[in-house]
Amino acid sequence: MTSHRLRIAIAGLGRMGKRHALNYLQKTPRAHVVAAFTPDPVEIAWAKENLAPFGVRLYTDYDEMLAAETASLMDEKTAGGLEAVVVATATTVHAEEAIKAIEHGLHVMCEKPLSTSLEISKTVVDAADAHPKQKVLCGFSRRFDASYLDAKARVDSGAIGRPAVFRSQTCDKLDPSGFFVAYAEFSGGIFVDCNIHDIDLALWFFGQDAVPKSVYAIGITAVEPGLARFGDVDNGVGVVEFWGDKIAYFFGSRMMASGQHDMTEIIGTEGKISVNQNPVGHLVDVWESSGIRREIPQDYYGRFELAFVAEANEFTEACLDDKPLKSRLQGAVQALAISVALQESLRSGKKIYYDETGRRLVDDTKPV
């Protein structure tokens, strides 16, 4: 086990980037945040207050940061060159920035998805394959959550027999600001943005070799009609049938009134396991004249904060000690492929079919 700390940079300081920066800075003992990048002046101002006092160098140009921080001759103050980058910028540049970091000889943890484009996502996998000594992880946070890890261990032990039905949802609290409408132009749609987490879980519990047989999706715009111009909805339901008698049901929503509710059920031939079926923000129950009330997490990070911390520590450990990552990068492409197909089905109203090898069929019989 190496004794030095992983020298890491954070790319992007939006909501998720700030969280990553503080997690690696404050809650990942074996990591050392040396640099951060954002072109946004408001985010730079935040970084000057929250990161710069700890010696974090700030950049408004990503290429400049990579060049400066990976320079072969470093002075004593920098104590060596950059080793890893966390990519938490806009989805539209995830792949480009991940590939640049890989080609600079760096480990990479990239926020999901690698891209909203399958072809572009595959280029990240190709770049990682060309640099096998580097760790490249797509951050599916739920794989690091203690409850999901417990459920996975129970399923793997045979506690519920053979998993056959998978039901999972990502339901965001309603944001009346219109953020999701503006974001829809770049997000890839509700199945790519929200349910890709659930789809990744389905592949995790069913096995990464699970092959879709058919994909179908429907949806409505109940509170945000502006989403329609981007081919998106604020409530969507997708059903994926897998070869081998397995089926998955996904629900995504942007209009939960009380807070974030992400939950999963794995139904097997001998039992069922559920995760977060009845969400709890803390252990306080409020007894009122109208009944008993409990508060739930208000956003995704509120539910999975500790999973993000575990992710940061495990990624750091994998880089420093050359340990295997929790998931293969190709799995991120598999999850995206299903997400994109669901979004296409939503927009076209058509069911999509695949043969036993996963090749898409035309007229249900001919591969594309």
CSV table of C-alpha atoms in Angstrom, one decimal:
chain,number,residue,atom,x,y,z
A,1,MET,CA,0.0,0.0,0.0
A,2,THR,CA,1.5,3.3,-1.0
A,3,SER,CA,1.8,6.0,1.6
A,4,HIS,CA,1.4,9.1,-0.5
A,5,ARG,CA,-1.9,10.8,-1.2
A,6,LEU,CA,-3.5,10.8,-4.7
A,7,ARG,CA,-3.0,14.2,-6.3
A,8,ILE,CA,-6.4,14.9,-7.9
A,9,ALA,CA,-8.1,17.8,-9.8
A,10,ILE,CA,-11.8,18.5,-10.0
A,11,ALA,CA,-13.2,19.6,-13.4
A,12,GLY,CA,-16.5,21.5,-13.0
A,13,LEU,CA,-17.7,23.2,-9.9
A,14,GLY,CA,-21.5,23.1,-10.4
A,15,ARG,CA,-23.7,21.4,-7.8
A,16,MET,CA,-22.1,18.0,-8.3
A,17,GLY,CA,-18.6,19.3,-8.8
A,18,LYS,CA,-18.7,21.3,-5.5
A,19,ARG,CA,-19.8,18.1,-3.7
A,20,HIS,CA,-17.0,16.1,-5.2
A,21,ALA,CA,-14.4,18.8,-4.4
A,22,LEU,CA,-15.4,19.0,-0.7
A,23,ASN,CA,-15.6,15.2,-0.4
A,24,TYR,CA,-12.1,14.7,-1.8
A,25,LEU,CA,-10.8,17.6,0.2
A,26,GLN,CA,-12.5,16.9,3.6
A,27,LYS,CA,-13.6,13.2,3.6
A,28,THR,CA,-11.0,11.3,1.6
A,29,PRO,CA,-7.9,11.1,3.7
A,30,ARG,CA,-5.7,9.5,1.0
A,31,ALA,CA,-6.6,12.2,-1.6
A,32,HIS,CA,-5.0,15.6,-2.1
A,33,VAL,CA,-7.0,18.1,-4.2
A,34,VAL,CA,-4.3,20.1,-6.0
A,35,ALA,CA,-6.4,21.9,-8.7
A,36,ALA,CA,-9.9,22.7,-9.9
A,37,PHE,CA,-11.3,24.0,-13.2
A,38,THR,CA,-14.4,25.9,-14.1
A,39,PRO,CA,-15.1,28.6,-16.7
A,40,ASP,CA,-17.9,30.1,-14.6
A,41,PRO,CA,-16.9,33.2,-12.7
A,42,VAL,CA,-19.5,32.5,-10.0
A,43,GLU,CA,-18.1,29.1,-9.4
A,44,ILE,CA,-14.5,30.5,-9.4
A,45,ALA,CA,-15.6,32.9,-6.6
A,46,TRP,CA,-16.9,29.9,-4.6
A,47,ALA,CA,-13.6,28.1,-5.2
A,48,LYS,CA,-11.6,31.0,-4.1
A,49,GLU,CA,-13.4,30.9,-0.8
A,50,ASN,CA,-13.7,27.2,-0.3
A,51,LEU,CA,-10.8,25.6,-2.1
A,52,ALA,CA,-8.0,28.1,-2.6
A,53,PRO,CA,-7.3,28.5,1.1
A,54,PHE,CA,-6.3,24.8,1.2
A,55,GLY,CA,-3.8,25.3,-1.6
A,56,VAL,CA,-6.0,24.3,-4.5
A,57,ARG,CA,-4.9,26.0,-7.7
A,58,LEU,CA,-7.8,27.3,-9.8
A,59,TYR,CA,-8.1,27.4,-13.6
A,60,THR,CA,-10.6,28.7,-16.1
A,61,ASP,CA,-9.1,26.6,-18.9
A,62,TYR,CA,-9.2,22.8,-18.8
A,63,ASP,CA,-6.3,22.2,-21.2
A,64,GLU,CA,-4.2,24.7,-19.3
A,65,MET,CA,-4.9,22.9,-16.0
A,66,LEU,CA,-3.9,19.5,-17.5
A,67,ALA,CA,-0.7,21.0,-19.1
A,68,ALA,CA,0.4,22.8,-16.0
A,69,GLU,CA,-0.4,20.1,-13.5
A,70,THR,CA,1.1,17.3,-15.4
A,71,ALA,CA,4.3,19.1,-16.3
A,72,SER,CA,7.3,16.7,-15.9
A,73,LEU,CA,9.4,19.1,-13.9
A,74,MET,CA,7.6,20.2,-10.8
A,75,ASP,CA,8.9,22.3,-8.0
A,76,GLU,CA,9.0,21.4,-4.3
A,77,LYS,CA,5.7,23.2,-3.6
A,78,THR,CA,3.6,21.1,-5.9
A,79,ALA,CA,5.2,17.8,-4.7
A,80,GLY,CA,4.8,16.0,-7.9
A,81,GLY,CA,2.4,16.0,-10.9
A,82,LEU,CA,-1.3,15.4,-11.1
A,83,GLU,CA,-2.5,11.8,-11.0
A,84,ALA,CA,-6.3,11.8,-11.4
A,85,VAL,CA,-9.2,14.0,-12.5
A,86,VAL,CA,-12.8,14.0,-11.5
A,87,VAL,CA,-14.9,15.1,-14.4
A,88,ALA,CA,-18.1,16.8,-13.1
A,89,THR,CA,-18.7,19.3,-15.9
A,90,ALA,CA,-21.7,19.5,-18.2
A,91,THR,CA,-22.7,16.2,-19.8
A,92,THR,CA,-21.9,17.5,-23.3
A,93,VAL,CA,-18.2,17.7,-22.5
A,94,HIS,CA,-17.8,14.6,-20.2
A,95,ALA,CA,-16.3,12.4,-22.9
A,96,GLU,CA,-14.0,15.0,-24.4
A,97,GLU,CA,-12.5,15.9,-21.0
A,98,ALA,CA,-12.3,12.3,-19.8
A,99,ILE,CA,-10.4,11.4,-23.0
A,100,LYS,CA,-8.0,14.3,-22.6
A,101,ALA,CA,-7.2,13.3,-19.0
A,102,ILE,CA,-6.7,9.7,-20.0
A,103,GLU,CA,-4.3,10.7,-22.8
A,104,HIS,CA,-2.4,12.8,-20.3
A,105,GLY,CA,-1.8,9.5,-18.3
A,106,LEU,CA,-4.3,10.3,-15.6
A,107,HIS,CA,-6.9,8.2,-13.7
A,108,VAL,CA,-10.4,9.4,-14.3
A,109,MET,CA,-13.7,9.4,-12.4
A,110,CYS,CA,-16.4,10.7,-14.7
A,111,GLU,CA,-19.9,11.6,-13.7
A,112,LYS,CA,-22.6,9.7,-15.5
A,113,PRO,CA,-23.3,9.5,-18.3
A,114,LEU,CA,-20.1,9.4,-20.3
A,115,SER,CA,-22.1,11.1,-23.0
A,116,THR,CA,-25.7,11.2,-24.2
A,117,SER,CA,-24.3,9.7,-27.5
A,118,LEU,CA,-23.6,6.0,-27.6
A,119,GLU,CA,-20.8,6.4,-30.2
A,120,ILE,CA,-19.1,9.1,-28.2
A,121,SER,CA,-19.4,7.0,-25.0
A,122,LYS,CA,-17.6,4.2,-26.8
A,123,THR,CA,-14.7,6.5,-27.6
A,124,VAL,CA,-14.1,6.9,-23.9
A,125,VAL,CA,-14.0,3.1,-23.5
A,126,ASP,CA,-11.6,2.9,-26.4
A,127,ALA,CA,-9.3,5.5,-24.8
A,128,ALA,CA,-9.4,3.6,-21.5
A,129,ASP,CA,-8.6,0.3,-23.2
A,130,ALA,CA,-5.6,1.9,-24.8
A,131,HIS,CA,-4.3,2.9,-21.4
A,132,PRO,CA,-5.0,-0.2,-19.3
A,133,LYS,CA,-2.8,0.8,-16.3
A,134,GLN,CA,-5.1,3.8,-15.6
A,135,LYS,CA,-8.3,3.5,-13.6
A,136,VAL,CA,-11.4,5.0,-15.5
A,137,LEU,CA,-14.7,4.9,-13.6
A,138,CYS,CA,-18.1,6.1,-14.5
A,139,GLY,CA,-19.7,7.3,-11.3
A,140,PHE,CA,-22.9,5.2,-10.7
A,141,SER,CA,-23.2,6.2,-7.0
A,142,ARG,CA,-25.8,3.7,-6.0
A,143,ARG,CA,-23.2,0.9,-6.3
A,144,PHE,CA,-21.5,2.5,-3.4
A,145,ASP,CA,-24.6,2.8,-1.2
A,146,ALA,CA,-24.6,0.6,1.9
A,147,SER,CA,-28.2,-0.5,1.5
A,148,TYR,CA,-27.7,-1.5,-2.2
A,149,LEU,CA,-24.5,-3.3,-1.3
A,150,ASP,CA,-26.3,-5.2,1.3
A,151,ALA,CA,-29.2,-6.1,-1.1
A,152,LYS,CA,-26.7,-7.2,-3.7
A,153,ALA,CA,-24.9,-9.5,-1.3
A,154,ARG,CA,-28.2,-11.1,-0.3
A,155,VAL,CA,-29.3,-11.6,-3.9
A,156,ASP,CA,-25.9,-13.1,-4.7
A,157,SER,CA,-26.2,-15.5,-1.7
A,158,GLY,CA,-29.4,-16.9,-3.2
A,159,ALA,CA,-31.6,-15.4,-0.4
A,160,ILE,CA,-34.5,-14.8,-2.9
A,161,GLY,CA,-33.8,-17.5,-5.4
A,162,ARG,CA,-33.3,-16.5,-9.0
A,163,PRO,CA,-34.0,-12.7,-9.6
A,164,ALA,CA,-36.7,-12.4,-12.2
A,165,VAL,CA,-38.4,-9.0,-11.8
A,166,PHE,CA,-36.7,-5.7,-11.1
A,167,ARG,CA,-38.6,-2.5,-10.3
A,168,SER,CA,-36.7,0.8,-9.7
A,169,GLN,CA,-37.4,4.5,-9.7
A,170,THR,CA,-35.7,7.8,-9.6
A,171,CYS,CA,-38.1,10.5,-8.5
A,172,ASP,CA,-36.9,14.1,-8.0
A,173,LYS,CA,-38.6,16.7,-5.9
A,174,LEU,CA,-40.5,19.2,-7.9
A,175,ASP,CA,-38.4,22.2,-8.8
A,176,PRO,CA,-40.7,25.1,-9.8
A,177,SER,CA,-37.8,27.2,-11.1
A,178,GLY,CA,-37.9,25.6,-14.5
A,179,PHE,CA,-34.4,24.2,-14.2
A,180,PHE,CA,-35.4,20.8,-15.6
A,181,VAL,CA,-36.9,22.4,-18.7
A,182,ALA,CA,-33.7,24.3,-19.5
A,183,TYR,CA,-31.6,21.2,-18.7
A,184,ALA,CA,-33.6,19.0,-21.0
A,185,GLU,CA,-31.9,20.5,-24.0
A,186,PHE,CA,-28.7,18.8,-22.9
A,187,SER,CA,-29.7,16.0,-20.5
A,188,GLY,CA,-30.6,13.4,-23.2
A,189,GLY,CA,-34.1,12.9,-21.6
A,190,ILE,CA,-35.5,11.6,-18.4
A,191,PHE,CA,-34.4,8.0,-19.0
A,192,VAL,CA,-30.8,9.0,-19.8
A,193,ASP,CA,-30.6,11.5,-17.0
A,194,CYS,CA,-32.6,9.9,-14.2
A,195,ASN,CA,-33.3,6.3,-14.9
A,196,ILE,CA,-29.8,5.4,-16.1
A,197,HIS,CA,-29.1,4.8,-12.4
A,198,ASP,CA,-31.9,2.3,-12.2
A,199,ILE,CA,-30.8,0.7,-15.5
A,200,ASP,CA,-27.3,0.3,-14.2
A,201,LEU,CA,-28.7,-1.3,-11.1
A,202,ALA,CA,-30.8,-3.8,-13.2
A,203,LEU,CA,-27.6,-4.8,-15.1
A,204,TRP,CA,-25.8,-5.1,-11.7
A,205,PHE,CA,-28.5,-7.4,-10.1
A,206,PHE,CA,-29.3,-9.4,-13.3
A,207,GLY,CA,-25.7,-9.6,-14.4
A,208,GLN,CA,-23.7,-7.4,-16.8
A,209,ASP,CA,-24.2,-10.1,-19.5
A,210,ALA,CA,-28.0,-9.5,-19.4
A,211,VAL,CA,-29.2,-8.9,-22.9
A,212,PRO,CA,-32.4,-6.8,-23.7
A,213,LYS,CA,-35.1,-8.6,-25.7
A,214,SER,CA,-37.5,-5.6,-26.0
A,215,VAL,CA,-37.8,-2.0,-24.8
A,216,TYR,CA,-40.9,0.1,-24.5
A,217,ALA,CA,-41.6,3.5,-22.9
A,218,ILE,CA,-44.4,5.9,-22.3
A,219,GLY,CA,-44.6,9.3,-20.5
A,220,ILE,CA,-46.6,12.4,-19.7
A,221,THR,CA,-45.8,16.1,-19.0
A,222,ALA,CA,-48.0,16.7,-16.0
A,223,VAL,CA,-46.4,19.9,-14.6
A,224,GLU,CA,-43.7,21.0,-17.2
A,225,PRO,CA,-45.3,21.2,-20.7
A,226,GLY,CA,-42.2,23.0,-21.9
A,227,LEU,CA,-40.3,19.7,-21.9
A,228,ALA,CA,-42.2,18.6,-24.9
A,229,ARG,CA,-40.2,20.7,-27.3
A,230,PHE,CA,-37.1,18.7,-26.3
A,231,GLY,CA,-39.0,15.4,-26.7
A,232,ASP,CA,-39.0,14.9,-22.9
A,233,VAL,CA,-41.5,14.3,-20.2
A,234,ASP,CA,-41.7,14.9,-16.4
A,235,ASN,CA,-43.0,11.4,-15.7
A,236,GLY,CA,-41.9,8.4,-17.7
A,237,VAL,CA,-42.3,4.6,-17.4
A,238,GLY,CA,-40.1,2.2,-19.2
A,239,VAL,CA,-40.2,-1.6,-19.5
A,240,VAL,CA,-37.3,-3.7,-20.5
A,241,GLU,CA,-37.6,-7.5,-21.2
A,242,PHE,CA,-34.4,-9.4,-21.0
A,243,TRP,CA,-33.5,-12.7,-22.6
A,244,GLY,CA,-33.6,-15.4,-20.0
A,245,ASP,CA,-37.0,-14.6,-18.5
A,246,LYS,CA,-36.2,-11.4,-16.7
A,247,ILE,CA,-38.1,-8.1,-16.8
A,248,ALA,CA,-37.4,-4.6,-15.5
A,249,TYR,CA,-39.7,-1.7,-14.9
A,250,PHE,CA,-38.4,1.8,-14.5
A,251,PHE,CA,-40.2,5.0,-13.3
A,252,GLY,CA,-38.8,8.5,-13.5
A,253,SER,CA,-40.4,11.6,-12.2
A,254,ARG,CA,-39.6,15.3,-11.8
A,255,MET,CA,-42.7,16.2,-9.7
A,256,MET,CA,-42.5,14.6,-6.2
A,257,ALA,CA,-44.0,17.0,-3.7
A,258,SER,CA,-42.4,15.8,-0.5
A,259,GLY,CA,-38.9,15.2,-1.6
A,260,GLN,CA,-36.6,12.7,-3.3
A,261,HIS,CA,-37.8,9.1,-3.5
A,262,ASP,CA,-35.5,6.6,-5.2
A,263,MET,CA,-36.3,3.0,-4.5
A,264,THR,CA,-35.8,-0.5,-5.9
A,265,GLU,CA,-37.4,-3.9,-5.6
A,266,ILE,CA,-35.7,-7.2,-6.7
A,267,ILE,CA,-38.3,-10.0,-6.9
A,268,GLY,CA,-37.0,-13.5,-7.0
A,269,THR,CA,-38.4,-17.0,-7.3
A,270,GLU,CA,-38.2,-17.4,-3.5
A,271,GLY,CA,-38.6,-13.9,-2.1
A,272,LYS,CA,-38.2,-10.2,-2.5
A,273,ILE,CA,-35.8,-7.5,-1.4
A,274,SER,CA,-36.7,-3.8,-1.4
A,275,VAL,CA,-34.4,-0.8,-0.9
A,276,ASN,CA,-35.7,2.5,0.4
A,277,GLN,CA,-39.3,1.6,-0.1
A,278,ASN,CA,-40.3,3.9,2.7
A,279,PRO,CA,-37.8,6.8,2.6
A,280,VAL,CA,-36.5,8.4,5.8
A,281,GLY,CA,-34.5,11.6,6.1
A,282,HIS,CA,-33.8,11.0,9.8
A,283,LEU,CA,-35.2,9.2,12.8
A,284,VAL,CA,-37.6,12.0,13.9
A,285,ASP,CA,-41.4,11.4,13.6
A,286,VAL,CA,-43.7,14.4,14.0
A,287,TRP,CA,-47.0,13.6,15.7
A,288,GLU,CA,-49.6,16.2,14.7
A,289,SER,CA,-53.4,16.6,14.8
A,290,SER,CA,-53.6,15.4,11.2
A,291,GLY,CA,-51.4,12.3,11.8
A,292,ILE,CA,-47.8,11.2,12.0
A,293,ARG,CA,-45.3,12.7,9.6
A,294,ARG,CA,-41.7,12.0,8.8
A,295,GLU,CA,-39.4,14.1,6.5
A,296,ILE,CA,-37.5,12.5,3.6
A,297,PRO,CA,-34.4,13.6,1.7
A,298,GLN,CA,-35.0,16.7,-0.4
A,299,ASP,CA,-32.6,15.8,-3.3
A,300,TYR,CA,-30.6,13.0,-4.7
A,301,TYR,CA,-27.4,14.0,-2.8
A,302,GLY,CA,-29.4,14.0,0.4
A,303,ARG,CA,-30.2,10.4,-0.1
A,304,PHE,CA,-26.8,9.2,-1.4
A,305,GLU,CA,-24.3,11.6,0.3
A,306,LEU,CA,-22.5,8.7,2.1
A,307,ALA,CA,-22.4,6.7,-1.2
A,308,PHE,CA,-20.5,9.6,-2.9
A,309,VAL,CA,-18.0,9.7,0.0
A,310,ALA,CA,-17.5,5.9,-0.3
A,311,GLU,CA,-17.1,6.3,-4.1
A,312,ALA,CA,-14.4,8.9,-3.6
A,313,ASN,CA,-12.5,6.8,-1.1
A,314,GLU,CA,-12.7,3.6,-3.1
A,315,PHE,CA,-11.7,5.3,-6.4
A,316,THR,CA,-8.7,6.8,-4.5
A,317,GLU,CA,-7.7,3.4,-3.1
A,318,ALA,CA,-8.0,1.7,-6.5
A,319,CYS,CA,-5.7,4.3,-8.1
A,320,LEU,CA,-3.1,4.2,-5.3
A,321,ASP,CA,-3.1,0.5,-4.6
A,322,ASP,CA,-3.9,-0.8,-8.1
A,323,LYS,CA,-7.1,-2.4,-7.0
A,324,PRO,CA,-10.0,-3.3,-9.4
A,325,LEU,CA,-12.9,-0.9,-9.8
A,326,LYS,CA,-16.4,-1.8,-8.7
A,327,SER,CA,-17.7,-1.8,-12.2
A,328,ARG,CA,-16.4,-2.1,-15.8
A,329,LEU,CA,-16.5,1.0,-17.9
A,330,GLN,CA,-18.3,-0.9,-20.7
A,331,GLY,CA,-21.2,-1.3,-18.2
A,332,ALA,CA,-21.8,2.5,-18.5
A,333,VAL,CA,-22.2,2.0,-22.3
A,334,GLN,CA,-24.6,-0.9,-21.8
A,335,ALA,CA,-26.7,1.2,-19.4
A,336,LEU,CA,-26.7,4.2,-21.8
A,337,ALA,CA,-27.7,2.0,-24.7
A,338,ILE,CA,-30.9,0.9,-22.9
A,339,SER,CA,-31.5,4.5,-21.7
A,340,VAL,CA,-31.3,5.9,-25.2
A,341,ALA,CA,-33.5,3.1,-26.6
A,342,LEU,CA,-36.2,3.9,-23.9
A,343,GLN,CA,-36.0,7.6,-24.8
A,344,GLU,CA,-36.4,6.7,-28.5
A,345,SER,CA,-39.4,4.5,-27.7
A,346,LEU,CA,-40.9,7.3,-25.7
A,347,ARG,CA,-40.7,9.7,-28.6
A,348,SER,CA,-41.7,7.3,-31.3
A,349,GLY,CA,-44.4,5.3,-29.5
A,350,LYS,CA,-42.8,2.1,-30.9
A,351,LYS,CA,-41.5,-1.0,-29.1
A,352,ILE,CA,-37.9,-1.9,-29.9
A,353,TYR,CA,-36.7,-5.5,-30.3
A,354,TYR,CA,-33.4,-7.2,-30.1
A,355,ASP,CA,-32.1,-10.7,-30.9
A,356,GLU,CA,-30.3,-13.0,-28.4
A,357,THR,CA,-26.9,-11.3,-29.1
A,358,GLY,CA,-28.3,-7.8,-28.4
A,359,ARG,CA,-28.5,-6.7,-32.0
A,360,ARG,CA,-31.5,-4.5,-32.8
A,361,LEU,CA,-34.2,-5.9,-35.0
A,362,VAL,CA,-36.1,-4.3,-37.8
A,363,ASP,CA,-39.7,-5.4,-38.2
A,364,ASP,CA,-39.0,-7.7,-35.3
A,365,THR,CA,-37.0,-10.1,-37.4
A,366,LYS,CA,-34.1,-8.5,-39.2
A,367,PRO,CA,-31.0,-7.0,-37.5
A,368,VAL,CA,-30.1,-3.4,-38.3
